[in-house]
Amino acid sequence: MPYKIMKNLIRNESKSKEELLNMADVYYAAGRLAEEQYMELVAELQKTDN
């Protein structure tokens, strides 16, 4: 579920890139994201100018 939430937040640009990276870090550290999901989200965030 956190993966889907993060994907939607990235698409909607409702939060800054820094906020989204911090959220992804927390979800990953808490074991709520798999490594491949985390890496995909970070890569997607790196593409955005937000």
mmCIF file of C-alpha atoms in Angstrom:
data_model
loop_
_atom_site.group_PDB
_atom_site.id
_atom_site.type_symbol
_atom_site.label_atom_id
_atom_site.label_comp_id
_atom_site.label_asym_id
_atom_site.label_seq_id
_atom_site.Cartn_x
_atom_site.Cartn_y
_atom_site.Cartn_z
ATOM 1 C CA MET A 1 0.000 0.000 0.000
ATOM 2 C CA PRO A 2 2.745 2.566 0.749
ATOM 3 C CA TYR A 3 4.122 1.952 -2.739
ATOM 4 C CA LYS A 4 0.811 2.921 -4.361
ATOM 5 C CA ILE A 5 0.497 5.961 -2.113
ATOM 6 C CA MET A 6 3.980 7.128 -3.050
ATOM 7 C CA LYS A 7 3.334 6.606 -6.769
ATOM 8 C CA ASN A 8 0.172 8.722 -6.542
ATOM 9 C CA LEU A 9 1.903 11.480 -4.589
ATOM 10 C CA ILE A 10 4.694 11.630 -7.162
ATOM 11 C CA ARG A 11 2.187 11.827 -10.025
ATOM 12 C CA ASN A 12 0.067 14.487 -8.305
ATOM 13 C CA GLU A 13 3.075 16.612 -7.338
ATOM 14 C CA SER A 14 1.342 17.435 -4.048
ATOM 15 C CA LYS A 15 4.576 17.363 -2.042
ATOM 16 C CA SER A 16 8.101 18.541 -2.713
ATOM 17 C CA LYS A 17 10.767 16.187 -4.002
ATOM 18 C CA GLU A 18 12.566 16.375 -0.646
ATOM 19 C CA GLU A 19 9.403 15.485 1.293
ATOM 20 C CA LEU A 20 8.741 12.521 -0.977
ATOM 21 C CA LEU A 21 12.312 11.266 -0.687
ATOM 22 C CA ASN A 22 12.059 11.474 3.103
ATOM 23 C CA MET A 23 8.771 9.557 3.032
ATOM 24 C CA ALA A 24 10.292 6.867 0.817
ATOM 25 C CA ASP A 25 13.269 6.591 3.186
ATOM 26 C CA VAL A 26 10.991 6.112 6.186
ATOM 27 C CA TYR A 27 8.831 3.509 4.452
ATOM 28 C CA TYR A 28 11.934 1.640 3.304
ATOM 29 C CA ALA A 29 13.565 1.762 6.745
ATOM 30 C CA ALA A 30 10.359 0.485 8.329
ATOM 31 C CA GLY A 31 10.295 -2.436 5.907
ATOM 32 C CA ARG A 32 7.139 -1.241 4.160
ATOM 33 C CA LEU A 33 8.853 -1.027 0.757
ATOM 34 C CA ALA A 34 10.899 -3.682 -0.985
ATOM 35 C CA GLU A 35 14.325 -2.598 -2.202
ATOM 36 C CA GLU A 36 13.244 -2.656 -5.846
ATOM 37 C CA GLN A 37 10.168 -0.523 -5.051
ATOM 38 C CA TYR A 38 12.317 1.957 -3.149
ATOM 39 C CA MET A 39 14.838 2.184 -5.982
ATOM 40 C CA GLU A 40 12.052 2.691 -8.542
ATOM 41 C CA LEU A 41 10.503 5.514 -6.496
ATOM 42 C CA VAL A 42 13.851 7.249 -6.012
ATOM 43 C CA ALA A 43 14.618 6.966 -9.735
ATOM 44 C CA GLU A 44 11.220 8.415 -10.586
ATOM 45 C CA LEU A 45 11.751 11.289 -8.168
ATOM 46 C CA GLN A 46 15.146 12.035 -9.676
ATOM 47 C CA LYS A 47 13.396 12.621 -13.024
ATOM 48 C CA THR A 48 11.071 15.276 -11.601
ATOM 49 C CA ASP A 49 11.934 18.959 -11.292
ATOM 50 C CA ASN A 50 9.647 19.331 -8.269
#
